[in-house]
PDB file of C-alpha atoms in Angstrom:
ATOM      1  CA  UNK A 271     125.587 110.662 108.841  1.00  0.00           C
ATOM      2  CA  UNK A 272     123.848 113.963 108.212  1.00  0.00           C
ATOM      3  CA  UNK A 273     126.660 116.837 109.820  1.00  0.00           C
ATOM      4  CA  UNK A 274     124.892 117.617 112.891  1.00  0.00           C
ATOM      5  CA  UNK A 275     124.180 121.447 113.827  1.00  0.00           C
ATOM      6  CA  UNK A 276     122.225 121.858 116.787  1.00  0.00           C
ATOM      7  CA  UNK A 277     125.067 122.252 119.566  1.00  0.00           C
ATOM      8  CA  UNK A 278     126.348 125.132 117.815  1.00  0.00           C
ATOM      9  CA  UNK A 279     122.604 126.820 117.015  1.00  0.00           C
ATOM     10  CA  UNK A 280     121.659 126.148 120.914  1.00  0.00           C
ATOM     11  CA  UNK A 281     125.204 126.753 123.056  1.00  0.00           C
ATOM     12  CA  UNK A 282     127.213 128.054 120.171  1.00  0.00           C
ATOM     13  CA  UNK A 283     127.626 131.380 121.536  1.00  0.00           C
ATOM     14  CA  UNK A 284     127.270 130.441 125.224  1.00  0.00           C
ATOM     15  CA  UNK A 285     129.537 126.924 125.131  1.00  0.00           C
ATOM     16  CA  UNK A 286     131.217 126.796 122.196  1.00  0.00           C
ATOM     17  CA  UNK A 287     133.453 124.106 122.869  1.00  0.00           C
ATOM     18  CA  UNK A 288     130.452 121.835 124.354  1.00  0.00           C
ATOM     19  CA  UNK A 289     128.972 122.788 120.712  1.00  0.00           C
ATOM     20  CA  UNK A 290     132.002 121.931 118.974  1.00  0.00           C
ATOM     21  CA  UNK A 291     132.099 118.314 121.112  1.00  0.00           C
ATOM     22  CA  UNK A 292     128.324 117.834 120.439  1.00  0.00           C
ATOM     23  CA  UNK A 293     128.400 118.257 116.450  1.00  0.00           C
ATOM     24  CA  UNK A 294     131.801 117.788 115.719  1.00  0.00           C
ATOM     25  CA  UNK A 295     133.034 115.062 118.012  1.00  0.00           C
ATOM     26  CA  UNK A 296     130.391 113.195 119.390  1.00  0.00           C
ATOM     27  CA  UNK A 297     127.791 113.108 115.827  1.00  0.00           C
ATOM     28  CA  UNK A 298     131.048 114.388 113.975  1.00  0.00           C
ATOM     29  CA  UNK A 299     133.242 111.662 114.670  1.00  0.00           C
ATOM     30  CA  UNK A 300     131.550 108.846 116.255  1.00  0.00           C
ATOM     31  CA  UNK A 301     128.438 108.265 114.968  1.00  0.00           C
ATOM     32  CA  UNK A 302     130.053 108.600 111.399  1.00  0.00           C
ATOM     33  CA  UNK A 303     132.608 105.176 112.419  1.00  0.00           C
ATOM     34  CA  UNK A 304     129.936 102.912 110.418  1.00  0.00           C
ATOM     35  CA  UNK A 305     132.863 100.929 109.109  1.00  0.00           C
ATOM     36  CA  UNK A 306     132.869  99.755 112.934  1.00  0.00           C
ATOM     37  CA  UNK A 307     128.940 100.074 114.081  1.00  0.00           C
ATOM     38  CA  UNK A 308     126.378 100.496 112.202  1.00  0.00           C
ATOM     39  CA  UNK A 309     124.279 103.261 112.437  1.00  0.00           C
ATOM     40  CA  UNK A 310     121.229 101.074 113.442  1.00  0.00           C
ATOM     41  CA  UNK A 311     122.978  99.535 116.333  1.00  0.00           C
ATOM     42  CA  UNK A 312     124.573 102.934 117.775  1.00  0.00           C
ATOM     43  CA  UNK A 313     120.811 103.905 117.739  1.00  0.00           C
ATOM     44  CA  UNK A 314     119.740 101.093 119.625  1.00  0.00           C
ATOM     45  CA  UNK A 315     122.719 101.362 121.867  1.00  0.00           C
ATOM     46  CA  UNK A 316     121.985 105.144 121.995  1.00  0.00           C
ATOM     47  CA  UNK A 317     118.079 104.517 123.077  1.00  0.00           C
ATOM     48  CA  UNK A 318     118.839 102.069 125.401  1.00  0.00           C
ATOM     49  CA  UNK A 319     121.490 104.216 127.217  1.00  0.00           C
ATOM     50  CA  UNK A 320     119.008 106.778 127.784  1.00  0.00           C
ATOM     51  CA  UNK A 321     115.938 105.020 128.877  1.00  0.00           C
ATOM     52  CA  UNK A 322     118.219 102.795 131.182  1.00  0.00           C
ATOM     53  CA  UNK A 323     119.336 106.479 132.857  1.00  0.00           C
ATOM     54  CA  UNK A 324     115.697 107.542 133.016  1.00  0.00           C
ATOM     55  CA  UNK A 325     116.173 110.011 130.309  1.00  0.00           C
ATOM     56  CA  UNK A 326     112.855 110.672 128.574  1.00  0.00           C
ATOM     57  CA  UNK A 327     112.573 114.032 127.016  1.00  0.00           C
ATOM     58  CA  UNK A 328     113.018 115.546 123.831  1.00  0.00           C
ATOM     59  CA  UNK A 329     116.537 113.849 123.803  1.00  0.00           C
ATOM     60  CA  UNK A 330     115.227 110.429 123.256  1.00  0.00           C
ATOM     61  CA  UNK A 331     112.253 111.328 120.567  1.00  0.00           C
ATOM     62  CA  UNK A 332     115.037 113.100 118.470  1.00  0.00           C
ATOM     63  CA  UNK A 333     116.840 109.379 118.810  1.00  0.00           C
ATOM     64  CA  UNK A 334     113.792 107.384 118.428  1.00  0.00           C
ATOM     65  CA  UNK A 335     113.120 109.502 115.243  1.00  0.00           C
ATOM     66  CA  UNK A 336     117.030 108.940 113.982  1.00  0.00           C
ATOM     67  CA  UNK A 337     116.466 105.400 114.963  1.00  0.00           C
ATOM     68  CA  UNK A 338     114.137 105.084 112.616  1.00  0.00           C
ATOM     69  CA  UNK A 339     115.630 106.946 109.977  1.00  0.00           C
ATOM     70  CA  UNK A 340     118.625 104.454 110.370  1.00  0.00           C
ATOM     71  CA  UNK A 341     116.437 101.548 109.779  1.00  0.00           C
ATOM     72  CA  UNK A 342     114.459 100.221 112.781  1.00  0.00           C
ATOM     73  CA  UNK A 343     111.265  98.980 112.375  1.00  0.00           C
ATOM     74  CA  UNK A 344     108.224  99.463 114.288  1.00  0.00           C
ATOM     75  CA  UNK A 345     107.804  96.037 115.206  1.00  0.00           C
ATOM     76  CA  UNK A 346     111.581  96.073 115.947  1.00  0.00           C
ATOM     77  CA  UNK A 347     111.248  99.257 118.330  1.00  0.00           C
ATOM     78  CA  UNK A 348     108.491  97.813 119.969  1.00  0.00           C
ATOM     79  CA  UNK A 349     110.525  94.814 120.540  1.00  0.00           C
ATOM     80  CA  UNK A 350     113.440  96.757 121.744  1.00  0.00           C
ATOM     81  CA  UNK A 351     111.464  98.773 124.118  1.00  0.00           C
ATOM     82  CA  UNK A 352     109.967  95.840 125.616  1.00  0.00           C
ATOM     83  CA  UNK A 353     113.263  94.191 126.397  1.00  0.00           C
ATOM     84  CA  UNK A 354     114.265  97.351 127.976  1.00  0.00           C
ATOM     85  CA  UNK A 355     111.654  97.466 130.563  1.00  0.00           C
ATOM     86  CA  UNK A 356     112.681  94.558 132.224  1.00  0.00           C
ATOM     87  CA  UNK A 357     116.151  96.198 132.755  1.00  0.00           C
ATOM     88  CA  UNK A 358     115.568  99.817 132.728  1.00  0.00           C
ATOM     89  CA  UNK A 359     111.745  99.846 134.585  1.00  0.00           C
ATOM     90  CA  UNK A 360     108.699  99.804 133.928  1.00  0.00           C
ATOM     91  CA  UNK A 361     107.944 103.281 134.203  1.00  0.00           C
ATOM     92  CA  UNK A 362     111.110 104.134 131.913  1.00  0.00           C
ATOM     93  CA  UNK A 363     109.382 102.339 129.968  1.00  0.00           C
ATOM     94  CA  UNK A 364     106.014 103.536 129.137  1.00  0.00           C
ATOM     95  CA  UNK A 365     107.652 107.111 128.965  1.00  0.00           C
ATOM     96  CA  UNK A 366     109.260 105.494 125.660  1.00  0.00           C
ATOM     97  CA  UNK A 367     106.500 103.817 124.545  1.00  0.00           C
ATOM     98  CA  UNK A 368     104.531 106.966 124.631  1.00  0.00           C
ATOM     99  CA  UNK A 369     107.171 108.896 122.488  1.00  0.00           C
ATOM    100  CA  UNK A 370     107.744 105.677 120.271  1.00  0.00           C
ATOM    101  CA  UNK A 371     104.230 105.605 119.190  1.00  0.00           C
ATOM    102  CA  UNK A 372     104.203 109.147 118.529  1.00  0.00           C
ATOM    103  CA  UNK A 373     107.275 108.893 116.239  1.00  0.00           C
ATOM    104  CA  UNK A 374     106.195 106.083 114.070  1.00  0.00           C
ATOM    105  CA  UNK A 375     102.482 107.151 114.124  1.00  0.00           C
ATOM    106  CA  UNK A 376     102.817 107.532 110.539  1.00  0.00           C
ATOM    107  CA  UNK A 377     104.674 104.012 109.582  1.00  0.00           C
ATOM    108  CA  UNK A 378     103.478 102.157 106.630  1.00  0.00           C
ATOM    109  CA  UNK A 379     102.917  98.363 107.176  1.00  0.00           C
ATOM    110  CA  UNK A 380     105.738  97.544 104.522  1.00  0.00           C
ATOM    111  CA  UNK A 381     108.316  99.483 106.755  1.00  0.00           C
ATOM    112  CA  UNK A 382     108.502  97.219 109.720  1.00  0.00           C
ATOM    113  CA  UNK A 383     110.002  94.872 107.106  1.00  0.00           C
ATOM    114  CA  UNK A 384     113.242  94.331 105.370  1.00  0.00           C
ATOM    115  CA  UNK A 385     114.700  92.753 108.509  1.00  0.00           C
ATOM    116  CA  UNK A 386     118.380  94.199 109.765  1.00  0.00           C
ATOM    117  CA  UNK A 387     119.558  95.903 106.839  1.00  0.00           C
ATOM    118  CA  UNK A 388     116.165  97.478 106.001  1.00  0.00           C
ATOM    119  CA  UNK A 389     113.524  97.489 103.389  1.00  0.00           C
ATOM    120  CA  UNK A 390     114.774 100.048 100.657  1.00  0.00           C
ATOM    121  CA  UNK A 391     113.319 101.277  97.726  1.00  0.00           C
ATOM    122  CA  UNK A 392     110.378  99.629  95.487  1.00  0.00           C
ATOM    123  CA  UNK A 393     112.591  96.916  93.512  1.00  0.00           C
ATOM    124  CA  UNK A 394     111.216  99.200  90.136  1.00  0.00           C
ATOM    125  CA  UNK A 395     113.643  98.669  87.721  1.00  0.00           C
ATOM    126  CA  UNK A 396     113.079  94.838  87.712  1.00  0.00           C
ATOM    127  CA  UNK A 397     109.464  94.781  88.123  1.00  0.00           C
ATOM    128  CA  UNK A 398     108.772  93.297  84.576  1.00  0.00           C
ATOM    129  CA  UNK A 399     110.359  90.212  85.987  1.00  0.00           C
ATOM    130  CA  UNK A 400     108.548  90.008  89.164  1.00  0.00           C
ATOM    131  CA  UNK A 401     105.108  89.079  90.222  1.00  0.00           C
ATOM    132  CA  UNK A 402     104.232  90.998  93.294  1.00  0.00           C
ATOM    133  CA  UNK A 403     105.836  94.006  95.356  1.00  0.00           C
ATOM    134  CA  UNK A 404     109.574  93.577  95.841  1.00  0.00           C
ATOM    135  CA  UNK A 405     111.985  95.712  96.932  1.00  0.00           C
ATOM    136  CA  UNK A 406     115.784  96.410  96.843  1.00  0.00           C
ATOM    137  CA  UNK A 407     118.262  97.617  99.357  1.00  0.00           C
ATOM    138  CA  UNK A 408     121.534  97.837  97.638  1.00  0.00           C
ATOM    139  CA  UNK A 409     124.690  97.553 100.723  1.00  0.00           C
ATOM    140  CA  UNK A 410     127.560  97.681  98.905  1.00  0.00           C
ATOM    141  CA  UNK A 411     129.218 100.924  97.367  1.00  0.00           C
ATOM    142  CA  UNK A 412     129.173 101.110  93.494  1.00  0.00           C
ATOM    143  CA  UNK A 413     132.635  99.592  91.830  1.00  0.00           C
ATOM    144  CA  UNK A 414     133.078  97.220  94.650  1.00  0.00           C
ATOM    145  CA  UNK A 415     133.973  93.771  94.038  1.00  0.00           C
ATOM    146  CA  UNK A 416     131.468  91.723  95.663  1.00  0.00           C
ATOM    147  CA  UNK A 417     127.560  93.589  95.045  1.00  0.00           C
ATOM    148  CA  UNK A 418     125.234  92.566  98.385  1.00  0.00           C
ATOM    149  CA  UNK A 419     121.655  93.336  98.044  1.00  0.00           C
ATOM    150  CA  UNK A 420     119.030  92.936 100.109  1.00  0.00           C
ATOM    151  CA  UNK A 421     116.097  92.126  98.328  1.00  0.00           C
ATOM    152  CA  UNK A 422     112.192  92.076 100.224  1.00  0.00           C
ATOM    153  CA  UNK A 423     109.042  89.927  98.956  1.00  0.00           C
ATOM    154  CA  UNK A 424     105.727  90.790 100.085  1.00  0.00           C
ATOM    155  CA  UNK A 425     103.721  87.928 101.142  1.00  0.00           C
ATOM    156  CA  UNK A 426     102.887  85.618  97.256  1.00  0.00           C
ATOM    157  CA  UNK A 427     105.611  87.773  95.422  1.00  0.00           C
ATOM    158  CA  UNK A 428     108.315  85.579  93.840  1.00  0.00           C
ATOM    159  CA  UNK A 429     111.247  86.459  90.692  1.00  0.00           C
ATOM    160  CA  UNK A 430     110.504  84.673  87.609  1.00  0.00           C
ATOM    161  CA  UNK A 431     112.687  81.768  86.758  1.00  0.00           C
ATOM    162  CA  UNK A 432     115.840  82.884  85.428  1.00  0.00           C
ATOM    163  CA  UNK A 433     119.775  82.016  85.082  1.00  0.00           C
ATOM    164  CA  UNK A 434     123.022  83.285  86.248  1.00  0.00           C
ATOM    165  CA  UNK A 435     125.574  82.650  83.224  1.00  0.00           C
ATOM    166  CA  UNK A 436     129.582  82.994  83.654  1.00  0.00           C
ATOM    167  CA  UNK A 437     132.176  81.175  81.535  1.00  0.00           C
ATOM    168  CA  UNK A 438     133.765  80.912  84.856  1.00  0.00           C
ATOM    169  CA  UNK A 439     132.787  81.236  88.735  1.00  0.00           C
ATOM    170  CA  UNK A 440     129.580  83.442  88.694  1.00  0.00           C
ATOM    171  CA  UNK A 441     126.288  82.213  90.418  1.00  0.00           C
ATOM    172  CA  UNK A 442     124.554  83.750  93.273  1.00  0.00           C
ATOM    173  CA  UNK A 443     124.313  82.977  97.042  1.00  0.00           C
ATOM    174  CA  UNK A 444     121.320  83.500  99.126  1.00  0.00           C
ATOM    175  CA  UNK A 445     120.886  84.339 102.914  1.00  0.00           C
ATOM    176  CA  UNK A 446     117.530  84.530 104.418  1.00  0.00           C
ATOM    177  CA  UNK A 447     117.587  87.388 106.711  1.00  0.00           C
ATOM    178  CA  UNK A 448     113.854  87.936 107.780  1.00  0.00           C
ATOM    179  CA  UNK A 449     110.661  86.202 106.959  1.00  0.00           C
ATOM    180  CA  UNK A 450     109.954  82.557 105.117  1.00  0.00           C
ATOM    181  CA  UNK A 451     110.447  81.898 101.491  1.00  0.00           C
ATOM    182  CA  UNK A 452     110.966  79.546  98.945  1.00  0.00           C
ATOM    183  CA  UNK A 453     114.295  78.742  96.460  1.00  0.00           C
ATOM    184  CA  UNK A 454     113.231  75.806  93.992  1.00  0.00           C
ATOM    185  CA  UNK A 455     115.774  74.465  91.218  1.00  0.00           C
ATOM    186  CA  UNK A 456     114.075  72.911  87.823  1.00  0.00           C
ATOM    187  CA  UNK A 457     113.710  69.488  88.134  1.00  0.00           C
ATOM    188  CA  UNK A 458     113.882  70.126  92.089  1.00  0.00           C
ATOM    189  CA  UNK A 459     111.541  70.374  94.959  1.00  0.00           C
ATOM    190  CA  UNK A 460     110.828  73.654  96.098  1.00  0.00           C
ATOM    191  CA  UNK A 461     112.824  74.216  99.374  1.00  0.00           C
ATOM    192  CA  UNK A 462     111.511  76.410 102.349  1.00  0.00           C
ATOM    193  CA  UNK A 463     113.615  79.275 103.692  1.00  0.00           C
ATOM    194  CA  UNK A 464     113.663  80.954 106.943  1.00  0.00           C
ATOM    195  CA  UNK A 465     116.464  83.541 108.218  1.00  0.00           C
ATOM    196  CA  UNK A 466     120.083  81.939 108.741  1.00  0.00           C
ATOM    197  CA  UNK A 467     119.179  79.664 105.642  1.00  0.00           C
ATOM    198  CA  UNK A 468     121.939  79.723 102.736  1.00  0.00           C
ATOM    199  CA  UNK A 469     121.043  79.169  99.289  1.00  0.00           C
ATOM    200  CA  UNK A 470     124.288  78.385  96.813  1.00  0.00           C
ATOM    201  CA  UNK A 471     123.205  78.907  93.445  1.00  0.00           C
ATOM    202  CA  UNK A 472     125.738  77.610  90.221  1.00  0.00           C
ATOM    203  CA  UNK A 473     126.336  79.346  87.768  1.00  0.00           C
ATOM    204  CA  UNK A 474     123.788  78.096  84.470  1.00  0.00           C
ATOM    205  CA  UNK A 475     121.254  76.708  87.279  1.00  0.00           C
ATOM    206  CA  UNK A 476     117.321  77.311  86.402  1.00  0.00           C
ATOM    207  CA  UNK A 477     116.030  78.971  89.531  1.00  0.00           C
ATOM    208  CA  UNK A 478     113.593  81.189  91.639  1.00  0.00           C
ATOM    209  CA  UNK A 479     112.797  82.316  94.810  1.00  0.00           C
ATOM    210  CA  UNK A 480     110.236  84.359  96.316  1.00  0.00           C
ATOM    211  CA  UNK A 481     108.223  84.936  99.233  1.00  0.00           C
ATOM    212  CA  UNK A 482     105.868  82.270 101.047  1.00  0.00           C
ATOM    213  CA  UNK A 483     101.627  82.914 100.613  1.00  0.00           C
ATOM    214  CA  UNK A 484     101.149  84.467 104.242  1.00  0.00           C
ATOM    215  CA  UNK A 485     105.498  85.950 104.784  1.00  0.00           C
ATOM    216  CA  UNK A 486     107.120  88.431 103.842  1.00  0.00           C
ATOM    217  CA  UNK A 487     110.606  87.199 102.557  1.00  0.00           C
ATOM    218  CA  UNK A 488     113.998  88.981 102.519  1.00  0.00           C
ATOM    219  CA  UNK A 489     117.585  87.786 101.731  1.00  0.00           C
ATOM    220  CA  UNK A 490     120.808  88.862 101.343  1.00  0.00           C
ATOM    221  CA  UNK A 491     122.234  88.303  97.338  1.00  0.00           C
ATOM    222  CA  UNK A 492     125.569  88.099  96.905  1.00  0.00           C
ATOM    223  CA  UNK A 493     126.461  87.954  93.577  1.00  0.00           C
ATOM    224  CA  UNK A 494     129.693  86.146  92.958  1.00  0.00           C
ATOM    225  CA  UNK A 495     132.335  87.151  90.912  1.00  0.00           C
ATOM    226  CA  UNK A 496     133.398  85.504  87.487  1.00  0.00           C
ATOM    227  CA  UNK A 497     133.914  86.429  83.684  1.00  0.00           C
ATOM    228  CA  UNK A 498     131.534  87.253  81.380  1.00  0.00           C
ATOM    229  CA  UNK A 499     128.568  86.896  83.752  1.00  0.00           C
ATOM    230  CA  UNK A 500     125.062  88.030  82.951  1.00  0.00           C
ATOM    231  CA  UNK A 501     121.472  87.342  84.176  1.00  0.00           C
ATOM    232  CA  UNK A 502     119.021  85.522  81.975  1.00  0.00           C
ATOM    233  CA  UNK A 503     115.337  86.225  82.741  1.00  0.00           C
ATOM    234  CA  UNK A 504     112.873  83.320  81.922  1.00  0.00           C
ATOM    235  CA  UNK A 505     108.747  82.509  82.178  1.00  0.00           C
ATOM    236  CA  UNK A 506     106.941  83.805  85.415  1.00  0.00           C
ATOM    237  CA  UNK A 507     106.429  81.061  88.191  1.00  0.00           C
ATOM    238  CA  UNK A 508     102.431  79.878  87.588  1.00  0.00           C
ATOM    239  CA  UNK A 509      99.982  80.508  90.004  1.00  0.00           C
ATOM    240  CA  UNK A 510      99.547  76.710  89.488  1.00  0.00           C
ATOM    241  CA  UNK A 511     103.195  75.876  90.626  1.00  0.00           C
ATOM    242  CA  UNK A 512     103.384  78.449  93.240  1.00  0.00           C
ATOM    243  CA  UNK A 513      99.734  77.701  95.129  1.00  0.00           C
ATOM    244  CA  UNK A 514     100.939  73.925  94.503  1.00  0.00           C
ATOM    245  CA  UNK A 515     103.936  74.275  97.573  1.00  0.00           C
TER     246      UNK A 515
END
């Protein structure tokens, strides 16, 4: 969380110690407990809070801004916001929208995508084996045990065929998270994915997956842990085999 300043620019001279609570305490301290609460969710509880006390001034377009910033979508907001008004009012409501549409005015279709844990950056570094925009959203920190990804197809992209190798454990697992895809063995039918699907994938399997013609696709990849793993990439998926599904 970016170290918050305003409290003591504003009040600092006039209310210090309010300053001090604002920036220190309240986006010091609490906003910073990810570990516990994401900082998506403490901007949707944060939002909500606000518009359910009628609060709809500057206040809530600086959190409607952070929101997005923290990884809700447009469609997401809109979603959100809509829920609200059946709790918080009508009125409340529209005040929000207003602001809302104002904040993500600028939005580009590919960011109301990516599902919970957000679209990322272009998947660049792995384009070569690739057909189609993808894009990567790494979660974990670097040196940590267990690597999550998040990885986002655009509607038609899909990962060339390609193998996980490991003398021992290795493989990937798979957890659709937003969207409808497809995972397909060799020798196997292609099977469809939507989110809450879980893919197991052995190590030295012949695999890909990849987004359905008309969905985007994400899913979580965990990839598991073994010795002497490493990723073998193969032949692109045919337009042939992919229009064939």
């Amino acid at each position: 969380m970016k170290k918050q300043t305003a409290g003591h620019e504003q009040l600092g001279a006039f209310a210090p110690e309010f300053a001090r609570l604002n920036d220190d305490v309240l986006f010091g301290e609490v906003w910073s407990r990810e570990s516990k609460l994401s900082l998506k969710l403490r901007s949707i509880v944060t939002i909500s809070a606000l518009i359910g006390k009628g609060i709809t001034d500057s206040s809530l377009k600086y959190h409607l801004a952070t929101a997005r910033k923290n990884g809700v979508s447009q469609e997401e907001m809109a979603e959100i916001l809509t829920h609200i008004a059946f709790y918080a009012g009508w009125p409340n409501a529209w005040a929000a929208f207003r602001m809302a549409k104002e904040v993500y005015a600028d939005a580009a279709p590919s960011e109301n995508h990516g599902g919970f844990f957000g679209l990322g950056q272009p998947n660049d570094a792995y384009a070569a084996y690739f057909i189609g925009q993808s894009y990567l959203n790494v979660l974990t920190k670097p040196g940590e045990a267990l690597t999550i990804c998040n990885v986002t197809f655009e509607p038609g992209c899909r990962n060339n065929w390609h193998i996980h190798h490991a003398t021992k454990g290795g493989g990937q697992i798979l957890i659709c998270v937003d969207g409808e895809g497809w995972y397909q063995e060799e020798g196997k039918p292609a099977q469809a994915m939507k989110p809450g699907d879980i893919v197991e994938i052995p190590a030295g399997v012949k695999h890909w997956h990849g987004a359905k013609k008309n969905s985007w696709f994400s899913h979580l990849a965990f990839e598991v842990p073994g010795e002497n793993t490493s990723n073998e990439w193969l032949e692109p998926v045919s337009d042939e085999q992919y229009n064939g599904l």
